[in-house]
Amino acid sequence: MTGHYSNHSCPFCSDTVRSSVFYNRADNLAIYNIAPVLPGHSLVIPRKHILSIAEFTDQELSEFFITARNTLKIIMKAFHSEAFDWSLQEKPEAGQTIEHLHLHIVPRIMGDLERLGDWYPLLQKNDAGFIDSMNRPRLPAGELSKIVLMLRDVADRENH
Ligand SMILES: [Zn+2]
């Protein structure tokens, strides 16, 4: 099922996203967020350029959440985290800024933010930042690749 890259203006369809991939399945990928709102902030995306969960077949839906579960396990191991916020927005009215389905997984630890809910506004800013690279605090390239390599190593050992 590779090669469904159908939207050239989409950051998740572009080749540049490959450097952030740490877990790879036939139909889905896990990538490390280039501007994480908290350490470990990762995204699960289908390779296919689709907007909504509603477009999945049963099989695709199952594969997507298998990828999400395995990604969660990798993050748990790599970041020693046990608590997570998950977020998936569909359509701009709901805060989706990149029109390619993506599930955020954000590890949480006690006291990481002033208020529990503060991650969500950060996430919204972050998503917009994916498009406008001038406005986001990005990880330095060296740091990003170090984290991605570490996560790939954990993913290999988890043998998914
Ligand atoms: Zn796309």
Tab-separated table of C-alpha atoms and ligand atoms in Angstrom:
chain	number	residue	atom	x	y	z
A	1	MET	CA	0.000	0.000	0.000
A	2	THR	CA	2.910	2.397	-0.443
A	3	GLY	CA	2.784	5.246	-2.893
A	4	HIS	CA	-0.508	6.902	-2.088
A	5	TYR	CA	1.193	10.269	-1.763
A	6	SER	CA	-1.404	12.375	-3.433
A	7	ASN	CA	-1.109	15.901	-2.161
A	8	HIS	CA	2.045	17.818	-2.957
A	9	SER	CA	1.361	20.702	-0.627
A	10	CYS	CA	0.837	18.401	2.351
A	11	PRO	CA	3.705	18.236	4.865
A	12	PHE	CA	2.774	14.659	5.797
A	13	CYS	CA	2.967	13.549	2.164
A	14	SER	CA	6.315	15.191	1.536
A	15	ASP	CA	9.610	13.334	1.669
A	16	THR	CA	10.934	15.597	4.407
A	17	VAL	CA	8.711	13.855	6.949
A	18	ARG	CA	10.735	10.662	6.455
A	19	SER	CA	13.579	11.875	8.621
A	20	SER	CA	11.170	11.962	11.573
A	21	VAL	CA	9.740	8.470	11.059
A	22	PHE	CA	10.596	6.034	13.818
A	23	TYR	CA	8.028	3.324	13.280
A	24	ASN	CA	6.967	2.087	9.944
A	25	ARG	CA	4.137	-0.205	8.921
A	26	ALA	CA	2.663	-0.999	5.514
A	27	ASP	CA	-0.119	1.572	5.716
A	28	ASN	CA	0.842	3.861	8.603
A	29	LEU	CA	3.784	5.680	10.108
A	30	ALA	CA	4.754	7.066	13.478
A	31	ILE	CA	6.745	10.280	13.400
A	32	TYR	CA	8.324	12.400	16.075
A	33	ASN	CA	6.869	15.878	16.191
A	34	ILE	CA	9.338	18.375	14.797
A	35	ALA	CA	8.138	20.879	17.412
A	36	PRO	CA	6.989	18.733	20.356
A	37	VAL	CA	4.685	20.397	22.893
A	38	LEU	CA	6.161	18.037	25.502
A	39	PRO	CA	8.969	15.460	25.306
A	40	GLY	CA	7.814	12.359	23.439
A	41	HIS	CA	5.062	14.106	21.439
A	42	SER	CA	4.523	11.856	18.439
A	43	LEU	CA	2.094	11.546	15.555
A	44	VAL	CA	0.537	8.534	13.904
A	45	ILE	CA	-0.390	9.132	10.267
A	46	PRO	CA	-1.708	6.976	7.431
A	47	ARG	CA	0.492	6.923	4.335
A	48	LYS	CA	-2.611	7.661	2.308
A	49	HIS	CA	-3.623	11.320	2.147
A	50	ILE	CA	-7.016	11.096	3.826
A	51	LEU	CA	-8.819	13.658	5.930
A	52	SER	CA	-11.024	11.603	8.194
A	53	ILE	CA	-11.342	8.346	10.099
A	54	ALA	CA	-14.629	7.974	8.207
A	55	GLU	CA	-12.654	7.193	5.039
A	56	PHE	CA	-11.082	4.050	6.521
A	57	THR	CA	-12.258	0.559	5.721
A	58	ASP	CA	-12.568	-1.731	8.765
A	59	GLN	CA	-9.209	-3.237	7.909
A	60	GLU	CA	-7.530	0.178	7.560
A	61	LEU	CA	-9.073	1.402	10.798
A	62	SER	CA	-7.772	-1.619	12.624
A	63	GLU	CA	-4.294	-1.205	11.128
A	64	PHE	CA	-4.253	2.464	12.101
A	65	PHE	CA	-4.995	1.736	15.749
A	66	ILE	CA	-2.604	-1.199	15.847
A	67	THR	CA	0.056	1.264	14.720
A	68	ALA	CA	-1.116	3.712	17.403
A	69	ARG	CA	-0.959	1.065	20.142
A	70	ASN	CA	2.518	-0.050	19.133
A	71	THR	CA	3.666	3.547	18.910
A	72	LEU	CA	2.352	4.103	22.419
A	73	LYS	CA	4.420	1.161	23.660
A	74	ILE	CA	7.541	2.529	22.008
A	75	ILE	CA	6.998	5.936	23.604
A	76	MET	CA	6.307	4.334	26.990
A	77	LYS	CA	9.614	2.587	26.845
A	78	ALA	CA	11.647	5.402	25.355
A	79	PHE	CA	10.277	8.192	27.551
A	80	HIS	CA	9.433	6.144	30.645
A	81	SER	CA	5.905	7.493	30.532
A	82	GLU	CA	2.651	5.957	31.629
A	83	ALA	CA	0.211	8.828	31.066
A	84	PHE	CA	-0.883	10.175	27.713
A	85	ASP	CA	-3.135	12.674	26.043
A	86	TRP	CA	-4.402	11.617	22.630
A	87	SER	CA	-5.889	14.044	20.159
A	88	LEU	CA	-7.354	13.789	16.698
A	89	GLN	CA	-9.078	16.720	15.024
A	90	GLU	CA	-11.262	16.398	11.964
A	91	LYS	CA	-11.950	19.480	9.844
A	92	PRO	CA	-10.864	23.071	10.483
A	93	GLU	CA	-13.955	23.760	12.617
A	94	ALA	CA	-12.509	21.272	15.081
A	95	GLY	CA	-8.974	22.594	14.891
A	96	GLN	CA	-7.498	20.433	12.146
A	97	THR	CA	-4.917	22.550	10.378
A	98	ILE	CA	-3.208	19.903	8.268
A	99	GLU	CA	-5.699	18.136	6.048
A	100	HIS	CA	-4.080	14.763	6.457
A	101	LEU	CA	-5.384	12.603	9.265
A	102	HIS	CA	-3.004	12.578	12.213
A	103	LEU	CA	-3.275	11.333	15.750
A	104	HIS	CA	-1.264	13.159	18.405
A	105	ILE	CA	0.130	11.156	21.305
A	106	VAL	CA	1.508	13.338	24.078
A	107	PRO	CA	3.155	11.731	27.130
A	108	ARG	CA	2.370	13.432	30.423
A	109	ILE	CA	4.077	13.493	33.766
A	110	MET	CA	2.799	15.017	36.979
A	111	GLY	CA	3.440	18.764	37.036
A	112	ASP	CA	4.765	19.015	33.467
A	113	LEU	CA	2.437	21.953	32.731
A	114	GLU	CA	0.948	24.562	35.013
A	115	ARG	CA	-2.580	23.296	34.369
A	116	LEU	CA	-3.531	19.817	33.150
A	117	GLY	CA	-5.356	21.147	30.089
A	118	ASP	CA	-2.580	23.451	28.905
A	119	TRP	CA	-1.351	20.894	26.373
A	120	TYR	CA	-4.305	21.502	24.070
A	121	PRO	CA	-3.729	25.174	23.231
A	122	LEU	CA	-0.056	24.331	22.787
A	123	LEU	CA	-1.040	21.583	20.383
A	124	GLN	CA	-3.176	23.941	18.308
A	125	LYS	CA	-0.324	26.374	18.011
A	126	ASN	CA	1.980	23.508	17.147
A	127	ASP	CA	-0.230	22.204	14.354
A	128	ALA	CA	-0.422	25.613	12.748
A	129	GLY	CA	3.336	25.791	13.113
A	130	PHE	CA	3.782	22.729	10.954
A	131	ILE	CA	2.658	24.823	8.033
A	132	ASP	CA	4.304	28.093	8.936
A	133	SER	CA	7.815	27.124	9.908
A	134	MET	CA	8.636	30.695	10.932
A	135	ASN	CA	6.292	30.549	13.899
A	136	ARG	CA	7.243	27.367	15.650
A	137	PRO	CA	9.942	26.566	18.112
A	138	ARG	CA	11.529	23.662	16.286
A	139	LEU	CA	13.950	21.180	17.695
A	140	PRO	CA	17.479	21.666	16.426
A	141	ALA	CA	18.114	19.131	13.615
A	142	GLY	CA	20.769	17.320	15.630
A	143	GLU	CA	18.507	16.868	18.610
A	144	LEU	CA	15.601	15.679	16.467
A	145	SER	CA	17.674	13.047	14.707
A	146	LYS	CA	19.107	11.843	18.026
A	147	ILE	CA	15.594	11.282	19.417
A	148	VAL	CA	14.395	9.644	16.187
A	149	LEU	CA	17.369	7.256	16.174
A	150	MET	CA	16.738	6.364	19.814
A	151	LEU	CA	13.047	5.704	19.062
A	152	ARG	CA	13.904	3.592	15.997
A	153	ASP	CA	16.183	1.543	18.176
A	154	VAL	CA	13.410	0.953	20.735
A	155	ALA	CA	10.962	0.148	17.899
A	156	ASP	CA	13.382	-2.456	16.500
A	157	ARG	CA	13.836	-4.049	19.881
A	158	GLU	CA	10.081	-4.107	20.426
A	159	ASN	CA	10.107	-6.013	17.140
A	160	HIS	CA	6.922	-4.581	15.686
B	1	ZN	ZN	-0.979	14.249	2.963
